[in-house]
Amino acid sequence: MSQANPNISANQPQIRQLDEAAANRIAAGEVVERPSSAVKELVENAIDAQATRIEIAYADGGKTLIRVTDDGHGIAQDQLALALSRHATSKIDGSDLLNIHTFGFRGEALPSMGAVGRLTITSRAQGADSAAQIAVNGGDIESVRPAALAKGSVVELRDLFHATPARLKFLRTDRSESGAISDVVKRLAMAEPHIGFILRDVSGGGEGRIVFRADPCNGDLFEALHSRLRTILGKEFAENSILIDAEREGMTLTGYASLPTYSRGAAVAQYLFINGRPVKDKVLIGALRAAYSDFLSRDRYPAVALFIECDPERVDVNVHPAKAEVRFREPGVARGLLVSGLRHALAGAGHRASSTVADATLGAFRPEQRPTAPIYQMDRPSQSALRVNHMAQQQGFNDSVTGYSGRVEMPTDTVQLDETSHGDHPLGAARAQVHENYIIAQTNDGMVIVDQHAAHERLVYEKLKKQMAQNGVAGQALLIPEIVELSESDRQTILDAASQLAEFALVIEEFGGNAVAVRETPAILGEVNAKAMLHDILDELSDLNQTQSVKDKIEAILSRVACHGSIRSGRIMRGEEMNALLREMEVTPHSGQCNHGRPTYVELKLSDIERLFGRT
């Protein structure tokens, strides 16, 4: 007869094996956090089943009903019961957890839902004579029975979390949960433009109302994606976005990104996909911000739908229970691809930079239609400021201007209109200056209106950046190095980034203990609070595993220098000066928008002008 171990206290907790019901409910807490999580898992299963049309219905924000119907290949009758057991899947063979080509592969979704709700699966496999149905209630699986279904599968989840009522208390309002479901479906619809999606709210009974509908899109991948994004993100985004198609070291980047002149006040329209899977990745979010850093102020955000495709073995999608996060084997390659691909596309999109404003201008002449986009306008000086500026004009500029800001100044050297004056130049030839800020130029097939201050600001900024790239960032050595005390981990983090920071003249060295010594700072920043700057950099490294802080501060200074050193609103320009500005804009990268993301010029085609006067 065995005796109890005298070294173990009678009150010490003993290790026990959890029963299957408890294990399933714990797994459900990881996989099914809220109704939208269940919708995501079920729709992904339908996509993996090669469905061409998927219909999602929900009631009361998904709390009382979620139903997903698809026309995919279905589940065989003898495999329905197996589909409800944990870690049972048809999508991997179990030996290779890196070579993942499908959405759902863990085999936890269906049993997790069955553990916390009332789940019914009706399916008819391809080639089967009839359909079959299986139900599970709070983990209790019923036997398979015959059912009526022409094709595909119908998965119905009722009374989510009825088996774990405490979880219901943590759900949000029906409206909030409905919004989360809609967002999940739209993200998946972006990833699969050739599949049709219908989302219904059947809270009132019957067929309910259609919340979202996206019919299958035809054409090649780019055409289908553009059409799908028009449906989901709107006509405005579709007309003010650029195609992204780049490749780097075996990774490809495709999709659409907004022009700088079309931006948002928050990061609410940034959709990123890895191998078709919607993800939220800090590395990619940081790269996105870096790519637009030259074009948008820090309080504005681009709208994008970008897809990175790579060998599945180069990215781990198994690091998060809901597969919402990924981990790249080579994060630097992914980040570099995103930054270079976006910057290259934006550099070639200067001609389109003001299309939003042009459309809105035309819309202003049609009272029955609202402008399709906001009109961004530089702040104009007051009349008193104009008079002061006029008095301070340099010799060579017209000094006969009055306080009337609507006067038109005709450059004497471009009055004669001939083909050679503008035929070879995309921005044409200057014909007038109005309101002492806007240059009117004639092109072969229309006209261009240029904001002289915004345009020159971008030109000066690009020159300053080029000089910095050629000559490096000038540093100023501190007479007495500033000693900054950090935690042990922060000290190591900042020293690991020291070589990167030294490129921007921020020189950091070990000092002893957990302290570092700041020996040199960028001269252009003037007097620097080194301790505050280091903590900003550490926060950024912790959040994004990379830092743009010093570079952003330097470029912000360059931007302000460019703003103050550029041609001001209210300055009268001679004809040759206006034409010189136009020629320089044509050869300068990113000249289509100023440093704050506003357009520098608007182009109106002759056909657009004729429309304004009813000539067409």
Coordinates of C-alpha atoms in Angstrom, one line a residue, residues 187 244 248 251-254 257 267 269-293 301-310 314-317 323-343 540-548:
R187 CA -11.8 43.1 -44.8
I244 CA 1.0 49.8 -56.1
R248 CA 11.8 42.9 -53.5
M251 CA 8.2 39.5 -51.8
T252 CA 5.5 41.3 -53.8
L253 CA 3.5 44.3 -52.8
T254 CA 0.2 45.1 -54.6
A257 CA -2.8 53.7 -51.8
A267 CA -5.8 55.6 -39.1
A269 CA -8.8 53.2 -43.5
Q270 CA -5.5 51.3 -43.4
Y271 CA -6.0 47.7 -44.5
L272 CA -3.0 45.4 -44.7
F273 CA -3.0 41.7 -45.9
I274 CA -0.3 39.1 -45.7
N275 CA -0.9 36.2 -48.2
G276 CA -4.5 37.3 -48.4
R277 CA -4.9 37.3 -44.6
P278 CA -6.1 40.6 -42.9
V279 CA -3.5 41.4 -40.3
K280 CA -2.5 44.2 -37.9
D281 CA 1.3 44.4 -37.9
K282 CA 3.3 47.1 -36.1
V283 CA 6.3 46.8 -38.5
L284 CA 4.0 47.5 -41.5
I285 CA 2.1 50.3 -39.8
G286 CA 5.4 52.0 -39.0
A287 CA 6.6 51.5 -42.5
L288 CA 3.4 53.0 -43.8
R289 CA 3.9 56.1 -41.7
A290 CA 7.5 56.4 -42.9
A291 CA 6.5 56.1 -46.5
Y292 CA 4.2 59.1 -46.2
S293 CA 6.3 61.1 -43.8
Y301 CA -3.1 59.4 -42.2
P302 CA -3.2 57.8 -45.6
A303 CA -5.9 55.3 -46.7
V304 CA -4.5 52.1 -48.2
A305 CA -5.4 48.5 -49.1
L306 CA -2.1 46.7 -49.5
F307 CA -1.3 43.1 -50.0
I308 CA 2.1 41.4 -49.4
E309 CA 2.6 38.0 -50.9
C310 CA 5.5 35.8 -50.0
R314 CA 8.9 33.4 -44.6
V315 CA 6.0 34.5 -42.3
D316 CA 4.6 32.8 -39.2
V317 CA 0.8 33.2 -39.0
K323 CA -4.3 34.8 -36.4
A324 CA -4.7 38.6 -36.3
E325 CA -0.9 39.1 -36.0
V326 CA 2.0 37.7 -38.0
R327 CA 5.8 37.5 -37.6
F328 CA 8.1 37.9 -40.5
R329 CA 11.4 36.0 -40.7
E330 CA 12.9 39.0 -42.4
P331 CA 11.0 42.0 -41.1
G332 CA 13.5 44.4 -42.7
V333 CA 12.7 43.1 -46.2
A334 CA 8.9 43.6 -45.7
R335 CA 9.4 47.1 -44.3
G336 CA 11.8 48.1 -47.1
L337 CA 9.4 46.8 -49.7
L338 CA 6.5 48.8 -48.3
V339 CA 8.5 52.0 -48.0
S340 CA 10.2 51.8 -51.3
G341 CA 7.1 50.6 -53.2
L342 CA 4.9 53.4 -51.9
R343 CA 7.6 56.1 -52.3
E540 CA 9.1 54.3 -30.7
L541 CA 11.5 51.4 -30.7
S542 CA 9.3 49.6 -28.1
D543 CA 6.2 50.2 -30.2
L544 CA 7.4 49.7 -33.7
N545 CA 10.8 48.1 -33.3
Q546 CA 12.3 50.9 -35.3
T547 CA 12.7 54.7 -34.9
Q548 CA 12.0 57.6 -37.2

